[in-house]
Amino acid sequence: MMTTINTPLTDWQYVPLEANQIACWWLGQAGFLFRSRDISFIVDPYLSDSLAVKYRHAQFKHVRMMPVPVAPSDLTGLDWVFVTHEHTDHMDGSTLWDLLAANPDCHITAPMATEQRLIHDMGVERARVTLVDRDQHVQLSPGLAVHVIASAHETLEIDEAGHCACLGYMVELAGTRIYHSGDCVPYEGLSETLKALHIDVALLPVNGRDATRTGHGILGNFHFEEAVSLCCDAGIDTLVPHHFGMFDFNTVDPAVLQAKIEGLDGCLQLVVPQLDQALLMDGSS
């Protein structure tokens, strides 16, 4: 069972944890910060306004609806950064450069398909990057294992080298198995793959998709109902929905989301993340 406590993100290193506990903070969009007693990592951090600059003359302005919750340079003590794919709200050069500068021993885990952009274009040092692909199981460090799962950002995209463009990660830490899909929609075989991994908590994007957004190159994700169904089918007990509240053209109404949650039949625990609120997971429960 997941519980929550109101604690500022700036205090993330000071929340007391038992050996089998993990604390997690939402950073907005698909970004999350995780800490056990021994290991800390971050997934898909977008902690800048670089998209607003990039698209300032475009139809969809990418202006943040929520503030940057913490400066990446203030997040010291990180061991790993996980990147799910190369879209800027998941792999933001400005954020990554500042994180790596503030954390000299921190390494990035990213899809092989991002190698050109991450290493050659952004200039991230190759020695600090672990490149992975679907169906791999990697022991990143003592106490931190990851199983890599293909994600379909509307489609299962494979590059010319045969690498999957979008990935999800099942991270096993402190007795808890956590699945972060990155951007994803349902695809054949996904629920069976997840069920075999005995996942405890899933973090899934629920901003949905439609022809209008897709027609403008804005690829979509699970509808909320699809995320719930996936968890129930895969035997996942807890769902943390995300990927909303960042850009006005690509979000869901929190009131509508809450109404849908209240209408569920109780097949799983649903926890809607909030800024400056820690999600606590207990691997012994």
Tab-separated table of C-alpha atoms in Angstrom:
chain	number	residue	atom	x	y	z
A	1	MET	CA	0.000	0.000	0.000
A	2	MET	CA	1.318	3.423	-0.980
A	3	THR	CA	1.003	6.307	1.453
A	4	THR	CA	1.686	10.018	1.030
A	5	ILE	CA	3.262	12.721	3.150
A	6	ASN	CA	3.446	16.426	2.469
A	7	THR	CA	7.115	17.293	2.308
A	8	PRO	CA	8.936	19.762	0.052
A	9	LEU	CA	10.920	18.378	-2.832
A	10	THR	CA	13.863	20.375	-1.519
A	11	ASP	CA	13.877	18.040	1.522
A	12	TRP	CA	14.042	14.870	-0.563
A	13	GLN	CA	17.325	13.698	0.983
A	14	TYR	CA	16.126	14.095	4.564
A	15	VAL	CA	12.952	11.998	4.726
A	16	PRO	CA	13.798	9.088	7.084
A	17	LEU	CA	13.460	5.698	5.399
A	18	GLU	CA	13.667	2.095	6.534
A	19	ALA	CA	15.722	-0.410	4.541
A	20	ASN	CA	12.635	-1.601	2.644
A	21	GLN	CA	11.138	1.823	1.907
A	22	ILE	CA	11.245	4.121	-1.119
A	23	ALA	CA	10.167	7.754	-1.310
A	24	CYS	CA	9.129	9.249	-4.631
A	25	TRP	CA	8.412	12.832	-5.703
A	26	TRP	CA	6.623	13.955	-8.863
A	27	LEU	CA	8.513	16.574	-10.888
A	28	GLY	CA	5.676	17.279	-13.312
A	29	GLN	CA	4.890	15.636	-16.671
A	30	ALA	CA	6.555	12.168	-16.609
A	31	GLY	CA	9.341	13.160	-14.223
A	32	PHE	CA	9.835	11.392	-10.893
A	33	LEU	CA	12.589	11.352	-8.283
A	34	PHE	CA	13.094	8.149	-6.269
A	35	ARG	CA	15.150	7.525	-3.155
A	36	SER	CA	15.773	4.462	-1.058
A	37	ARG	CA	18.078	4.508	1.937
A	38	ASP	CA	21.049	3.697	-0.317
A	39	ILE	CA	20.202	4.693	-3.907
A	40	SER	CA	18.577	7.652	-5.625
A	41	PHE	CA	17.541	8.108	-9.231
A	42	ILE	CA	15.401	10.301	-11.417
A	43	VAL	CA	13.258	9.435	-14.456
A	44	ASP	CA	12.443	11.728	-17.399
A	45	PRO	CA	13.165	15.057	-15.693
A	46	TYR	CA	11.974	18.176	-17.510
A	47	LEU	CA	13.157	20.984	-15.233
A	48	SER	CA	13.511	23.905	-17.619
A	49	ASP	CA	11.490	26.025	-20.024
A	50	SER	CA	13.382	24.929	-23.130
A	51	LEU	CA	10.258	23.799	-24.993
A	52	ALA	CA	8.663	27.226	-24.588
A	53	VAL	CA	11.738	28.703	-26.268
A	54	LYS	CA	11.816	26.054	-28.984
A	55	TYR	CA	8.138	26.465	-29.887
A	56	ARG	CA	7.662	30.165	-29.146
A	57	HIS	CA	6.512	30.829	-32.733
A	58	ALA	CA	4.541	27.599	-33.160
A	59	GLN	CA	0.810	26.989	-32.857
A	60	PHE	CA	1.317	25.036	-29.636
A	61	LYS	CA	3.492	27.238	-27.434
A	62	HIS	CA	4.547	24.662	-24.801
A	63	VAL	CA	4.256	27.206	-21.987
A	64	ARG	CA	4.465	25.521	-18.597
A	65	MET	CA	1.253	25.428	-16.570
A	66	MET	CA	3.220	24.526	-13.436
A	67	PRO	CA	6.463	26.024	-12.171
A	68	VAL	CA	9.784	24.245	-12.319
A	69	PRO	CA	9.603	22.552	-8.888
A	70	VAL	CA	13.351	22.510	-8.270
A	71	ALA	CA	16.462	23.677	-10.084
A	72	PRO	CA	18.354	20.646	-11.418
A	73	SER	CA	21.571	22.109	-10.027
A	74	ASP	CA	20.036	21.763	-6.541
A	75	LEU	CA	19.435	18.013	-6.931
A	76	THR	CA	22.731	16.702	-5.620
A	77	GLY	CA	23.356	13.141	-4.482
A	78	LEU	CA	21.797	11.387	-7.482
A	79	ASP	CA	23.140	8.036	-8.673
A	80	TRP	CA	21.208	7.535	-11.919
A	81	VAL	CA	19.065	9.338	-14.473
A	82	PHE	CA	16.692	7.231	-16.570
A	83	VAL	CA	15.563	8.505	-19.975
A	84	THR	CA	12.691	6.722	-21.750
A	85	HIS	CA	12.945	8.392	-25.184
A	86	GLU	CA	14.316	11.479	-26.870
A	87	HIS	CA	11.331	13.855	-26.798
A	88	THR	CA	12.450	16.978	-24.969
A	89	ASP	CA	9.940	16.733	-22.120
A	90	HIS	CA	11.648	13.418	-21.309
A	91	MET	CA	15.241	14.030	-22.454
A	92	ASP	CA	15.923	17.724	-21.976
A	93	GLY	CA	19.498	18.775	-22.639
A	94	SER	CA	19.328	21.784	-20.342
A	95	THR	CA	18.122	19.649	-17.440
A	96	LEU	CA	20.573	16.813	-18.072
A	97	TRP	CA	23.618	19.071	-18.333
A	98	ASP	CA	22.804	20.729	-15.009
A	99	LEU	CA	22.081	17.405	-13.299
A	100	LEU	CA	25.338	15.850	-14.483
A	101	ALA	CA	27.334	18.924	-13.473
A	102	ALA	CA	25.819	18.815	-9.979
A	103	ASN	CA	26.328	15.044	-9.676
A	104	PRO	CA	29.820	14.052	-10.914
A	105	ASP	CA	29.244	10.350	-10.149
A	106	CYS	CA	25.772	10.180	-11.693
A	107	HIS	CA	25.165	8.071	-14.815
A	108	ILE	CA	22.387	8.025	-17.409
A	109	THR	CA	20.458	4.965	-18.577
A	110	ALA	CA	18.869	5.615	-21.973
A	111	PRO	CA	17.617	3.812	-25.091
A	112	MET	CA	20.208	2.813	-27.667
A	113	ALA	CA	18.047	4.724	-30.134
A	114	THR	CA	18.970	8.002	-28.373
A	115	GLU	CA	22.735	7.576	-28.790
A	116	GLN	CA	23.107	10.079	-31.634
A	117	ARG	CA	21.202	12.853	-29.916
A	118	LEU	CA	22.314	12.202	-26.351
A	119	ILE	CA	26.021	11.639	-26.883
A	120	HIS	CA	26.893	13.203	-30.233
A	121	ASP	CA	24.433	16.125	-30.353
A	122	MET	CA	24.078	16.974	-26.651
A	123	GLY	CA	27.671	16.089	-25.849
A	124	VAL	CA	27.054	13.837	-22.860
A	125	GLU	CA	30.210	11.882	-22.050
A	126	ARG	CA	29.901	8.309	-23.352
A	127	ALA	CA	31.440	6.871	-20.187
A	128	ARG	CA	28.511	8.235	-18.183
A	129	VAL	CA	25.834	6.573	-20.315
A	130	THR	CA	24.473	3.023	-20.199
A	131	LEU	CA	22.582	2.339	-23.435
A	132	VAL	CA	19.866	-0.315	-23.285
A	133	ASP	CA	17.205	-1.862	-25.486
A	134	ARG	CA	13.971	-3.773	-25.048
A	135	ASP	CA	13.933	-7.084	-23.166
A	136	GLN	CA	17.286	-6.493	-21.470
A	137	HIS	CA	17.785	-7.104	-17.756
A	138	VAL	CA	20.601	-5.019	-16.301
A	139	GLN	CA	22.099	-4.894	-12.814
A	140	LEU	CA	23.099	-1.231	-12.711
A	141	SER	CA	24.585	-1.333	-9.227
A	142	PRO	CA	24.287	-3.413	-6.051
A	143	GLY	CA	20.649	-3.127	-5.033
A	144	LEU	CA	19.400	-1.621	-8.308
A	145	ALA	CA	18.216	-3.841	-11.167
A	146	VAL	CA	16.221	-2.795	-14.225
A	147	HIS	CA	14.233	-4.749	-16.786
A	148	VAL	CA	13.747	-2.872	-20.056
A	149	ILE	CA	10.356	-3.009	-21.790
A	150	ALA	CA	9.325	-1.728	-25.214
A	151	SER	CA	6.876	1.198	-25.216
A	152	ALA	CA	4.517	2.184	-28.007
A	153	HIS	CA	4.195	5.965	-28.338
A	154	GLU	CA	1.073	5.352	-30.429
A	155	THR	CA	3.181	2.841	-32.405
A	156	LEU	CA	6.106	0.549	-31.616
A	157	GLU	CA	8.798	2.511	-33.418
A	158	ILE	CA	11.989	0.671	-34.373
A	159	ASP	CA	14.917	2.624	-35.829
A	160	GLU	CA	17.101	1.596	-38.770
A	161	ALA	CA	19.508	-0.212	-36.458
A	162	GLY	CA	16.680	-2.278	-34.980
A	163	HIS	CA	16.524	-0.403	-31.674
A	164	CYS	CA	13.257	0.481	-29.969
A	165	ALA	CA	12.752	4.262	-29.933
A	166	CYS	CA	10.701	4.367	-26.733
A	167	LEU	CA	11.295	2.278	-23.639
A	168	GLY	CA	9.826	1.661	-20.236
A	169	TYR	CA	11.712	0.514	-17.165
A	170	MET	CA	10.808	-1.930	-14.421
A	171	VAL	CA	13.114	-0.978	-11.589
A	172	GLU	CA	13.581	-3.290	-8.631
A	173	LEU	CA	14.707	-1.435	-5.528
A	174	ALA	CA	14.362	-2.056	-1.785
A	175	GLY	CA	11.960	-4.945	-2.311
A	176	THR	CA	9.574	-3.021	-4.593
A	177	ARG	CA	9.102	-3.413	-8.344
A	178	ILE	CA	8.225	-0.119	-10.038
A	179	TYR	CA	7.234	0.229	-13.695
A	180	HIS	CA	7.608	3.569	-15.484
A	181	SER	CA	6.369	3.192	-19.052
A	182	GLY	CA	7.538	6.514	-20.424
A	183	ASP	CA	5.132	7.571	-23.166
A	184	CYS	CA	3.026	4.568	-24.108
A	185	VAL	CA	-0.306	3.213	-25.333
A	186	PRO	CA	-1.592	-0.361	-25.017
A	187	TYR	CA	-0.142	-2.891	-27.427
A	188	GLU	CA	-0.445	-6.621	-27.881
A	189	GLY	CA	1.515	-8.556	-25.292
A	190	LEU	CA	2.227	-5.664	-22.916
A	191	SER	CA	-0.046	-6.830	-20.096
A	192	GLU	CA	1.382	-10.357	-20.309
A	193	THR	CA	4.932	-9.009	-20.144
A	194	LEU	CA	4.118	-6.907	-17.098
A	195	LYS	CA	2.218	-9.688	-15.357
A	196	ALA	CA	5.243	-11.975	-15.605
A	197	LEU	CA	7.366	-9.320	-13.869
A	198	HIS	CA	5.141	-9.172	-10.741
A	199	ILE	CA	5.107	-5.377	-10.620
A	200	ASP	CA	3.931	-3.579	-7.473
A	201	VAL	CA	3.539	0.015	-8.705
A	202	ALA	CA	2.960	1.417	-12.204
A	203	LEU	CA	3.517	5.033	-13.222
A	204	LEU	CA	1.549	5.558	-16.438
A	205	PRO	CA	0.785	8.634	-18.604
A	206	VAL	CA	-2.951	9.332	-18.880
A	207	ASN	CA	-3.194	12.403	-21.106
A	208	GLY	CA	-4.794	10.262	-23.813
A	209	ARG	CA	-4.661	10.790	-27.556
A	210	ASP	CA	-6.850	12.018	-30.391
A	211	ALA	CA	-6.704	12.693	-34.105
A	212	THR	CA	-6.209	16.444	-33.663
A	213	ARG	CA	-3.089	16.131	-31.546
A	214	THR	CA	-1.706	13.248	-33.574
A	215	GLY	CA	-2.284	15.232	-36.766
A	216	HIS	CA	-0.061	17.991	-35.389
A	217	GLY	CA	2.708	15.574	-34.445
A	218	ILE	CA	1.751	15.421	-30.767
A	219	LEU	CA	1.769	11.705	-30.081
A	220	GLY	CA	-0.489	10.450	-27.343
A	221	ASN	CA	-0.602	8.047	-24.446
A	222	PHE	CA	-2.958	5.867	-22.478
A	223	HIS	CA	-6.459	7.048	-21.850
A	224	PHE	CA	-7.096	6.807	-18.123
A	225	GLU	CA	-9.380	3.816	-18.567
A	226	GLU	CA	-6.684	1.994	-20.551
A	227	ALA	CA	-4.131	2.566	-17.803
A	228	VAL	CA	-6.518	1.145	-15.217
A	229	SER	CA	-7.305	-1.878	-17.387
A	230	LEU	CA	-3.614	-2.554	-17.971
A	231	CYS	CA	-2.898	-2.577	-14.250
A	232	CYS	CA	-5.847	-4.839	-13.478
A	233	ASP	CA	-4.927	-7.253	-16.285
A	234	ALA	CA	-1.260	-7.324	-15.225
A	235	GLY	CA	-1.985	-7.752	-11.516
A	236	ILE	CA	-0.463	-4.398	-10.550
A	237	ASP	CA	-1.873	-3.159	-7.241
A	238	THR	CA	-1.044	0.564	-7.402
A	239	LEU	CA	-1.303	3.082	-10.250
A	240	VAL	CA	0.222	6.565	-10.228
A	241	PRO	CA	-1.164	8.495	-13.237
A	242	HIS	CA	0.897	11.336	-14.684
A	243	HIS	CA	1.706	13.378	-17.824
A	244	PHE	CA	-0.873	16.076	-17.144
A	245	GLY	CA	-0.869	19.661	-15.932
A	246	MET	CA	2.202	20.755	-17.914
A	247	PHE	CA	0.943	22.024	-21.301
A	248	ASP	CA	-2.592	23.282	-21.866
A	249	PHE	CA	-3.018	21.495	-25.208
A	250	ASN	CA	-1.897	18.093	-23.902
A	251	THR	CA	-3.387	17.465	-20.485
A	252	VAL	CA	-6.439	16.173	-18.666
A	253	ASP	CA	-8.729	18.092	-16.335
A	254	PRO	CA	-7.783	17.108	-12.755
A	255	ALA	CA	-11.451	17.319	-11.715
A	256	VAL	CA	-12.433	14.889	-14.480
A	257	LEU	CA	-9.573	12.602	-13.499
A	258	GLN	CA	-10.653	12.645	-9.858
A	259	ALA	CA	-14.259	11.887	-10.825
A	260	LYS	CA	-13.110	8.879	-12.824
A	261	ILE	CA	-11.050	7.645	-9.894
A	262	GLU	CA	-14.012	7.937	-7.534
A	263	GLY	CA	-16.090	5.892	-9.976
A	264	LEU	CA	-13.738	2.901	-9.971
A	265	ASP	CA	-14.724	-0.425	-8.452
A	266	GLY	CA	-11.628	-0.712	-6.280
A	267	CYS	CA	-9.558	-3.163	-8.320
A	268	LEU	CA	-6.406	-1.183	-7.488
A	269	GLN	CA	-5.050	1.720	-5.457
A	270	LEU	CA	-4.852	5.002	-7.359
A	271	VAL	CA	-2.625	7.819	-6.144
A	272	VAL	CA	-2.641	11.111	-8.056
A	273	PRO	CA	0.752	12.777	-7.553
A	274	GLN	CA	1.125	16.359	-6.392
A	275	LEU	CA	4.126	18.636	-6.217
A	276	ASP	CA	5.802	18.721	-2.799
A	277	GLN	CA	4.172	15.450	-1.778
A	278	ALA	CA	6.204	12.291	-1.239
A	279	LEU	CA	4.813	8.918	-2.234
A	280	LEU	CA	6.036	6.250	0.186
A	281	MET	CA	6.382	2.609	-0.891
A	282	ASP	CA	7.070	-0.212	1.524
A	283	GLY	CA	8.649	-3.349	0.106
A	284	SER	CA	7.590	-5.414	3.120
A	285	SER	CA	3.850	-4.832	2.660
